GROMACS .gro file of C-alpha atoms in nm:
model
   81
    1MET     CA    1   6.430  18.764   9.463
    2THR     CA    2   6.596  18.405   9.565
    3LYS     CA    3   6.590  18.378   9.920
    4ILE     CA    4   6.600  18.062  10.135
    5ARG     CA    5   6.307  18.066  10.402
    6ASP     CA    6   6.347  17.982  10.768
    7SER     CA    7   6.151  17.627  10.754
    8GLU     CA    8   6.341  17.546  10.454
    9LEU     CA    9   6.675  17.618  10.631
   10LEU     CA   10   6.577  17.451  10.963
   11GLU     CA   11   6.464  17.091  10.756
   12ARG     CA   12   6.733  17.052  10.514
   13PHE     CA   13   6.955  17.104  10.867
   14GLY     CA   14   6.769  16.881  10.966
   15ASP     CA   15   6.797  16.593  10.739
   16HIS     CA   16   7.164  16.682  10.710
   17LEU     CA   17   7.215  16.620  11.050
   18LYS     CA   18   6.970  16.323  11.082
   19GLY     CA   19   7.168  16.214  10.802
   20ILE     CA   20   7.541  16.220  10.986
   21ARG     CA   21   7.365  16.047  11.308
   22THR     CA   22   7.230  15.772  11.121
   23GLY     CA   23   7.556  15.723  10.881
   24LYS     CA   24   7.730  15.669  11.190
   25GLY     CA   25   7.486  15.423  11.356
   26LEU     CA   26   7.379  15.643  11.611
   27SER     CA   27   7.005  15.693  11.779
   28GLN     CA   28   6.894  15.989  11.895
   29GLU     CA   29   6.938  15.915  12.246
   30GLU     CA   30   7.326  15.782  12.188
   31VAL     CA   31   7.389  16.172  12.057
   32ALA     CA   32   7.192  16.330  12.289
   33TYR     CA   33   7.377  16.162  12.546
   34ARG     CA   34   7.722  16.229  12.391
   35ALA     CA   35   7.604  16.634  12.376
   36ASP     CA   36   7.424  16.647  12.729
   37ILE     CA   37   7.148  16.766  12.569
   38PRO     CA   38   6.774  16.650  12.564
   39ILE     CA   39   6.676  16.372  12.386
   40ASN     CA   40   6.356  16.546  12.266
   41GLN     CA   41   6.590  16.884  12.130
   42VAL     CA   42   6.758  16.606  11.927
   43GLY     CA   43   6.429  16.481  11.703
   44ARG     CA   44   6.309  16.878  11.720
   45ILE     CA   45   6.614  17.017  11.520
   46GLU     CA   46   6.567  16.688  11.316
   47ARG     CA   47   6.204  16.775  11.211
   48GLY     CA   48   6.313  17.135  11.190
   49GLU     CA   49   6.120  17.225  11.443
   50VAL     CA   50   6.390  17.393  11.640
   51ASN     CA   51   6.611  17.698  11.515
   52THR     CA   52   6.951  17.595  11.762
   53THR     CA   53   7.194  17.787  11.880
   54VAL     CA   54   7.564  17.796  11.834
   55SER     CA   55   7.649  17.648  12.186
   56THR     CA   56   7.424  17.341  12.069
   57LEU     CA   57   7.582  17.289  11.742
   58PHE     CA   58   7.933  17.259  11.891
   59ALA     CA   59   7.740  17.006  12.170
   60LEU     CA   60   7.573  16.810  11.878
   61ALA     CA   61   7.935  16.823  11.718
   62LYS     CA   62   8.103  16.715  12.011
   63GLY     CA   63   7.813  16.395  12.045
   64LEU     CA   64   7.837  16.322  11.682
   65GLU     CA   65   8.233  16.315  11.704
   66VAL     CA   66   8.266  16.606  11.328
   67PRO     CA   67   8.361  16.910  11.318
   68PRO     CA   68   8.149  17.143  11.402
   69ALA     CA   69   8.181  17.317  11.034
   70GLN     CA   70   8.057  16.933  10.899
   71LEU     CA   71   7.708  17.045  11.045
   72LEU     CA   72   7.661  17.305  10.805
   73SER     CA   73   7.812  17.220  10.540
   74PHE     CA   74   7.517  17.134  10.352
   75GLU     CA   75   7.288  17.277  10.059
   76PRO     CA   76   7.000  17.524  10.082
   77SER     CA   77   6.695  17.487   9.910
   78LEU     CA   78   6.617  17.817   9.741
   79SER     CA   79   6.313  17.930   9.710
   80GLN     CA   80   6.193  18.254   9.416
   81GLY     CA   81   6.001  18.460   9.650
   0.00000   0.00000   0.00000
């Protein structure tokens, strides 16, 4: 059976978030300020250390000036298990 491991999913989401942020030329600090969330939280999400909430997802989308759906538009890696 193929399944997605939580840690892999969080890492892929974090990589995707970081790619959007750096593609826009923004620092973690700028995104945190725009999203009104702590700067360390942005870093922890990008490193896949935290499973973020829906409200934080919407705040990040606002800070990045992208639709929330774009933050979820990535392919998670699949593991056999």
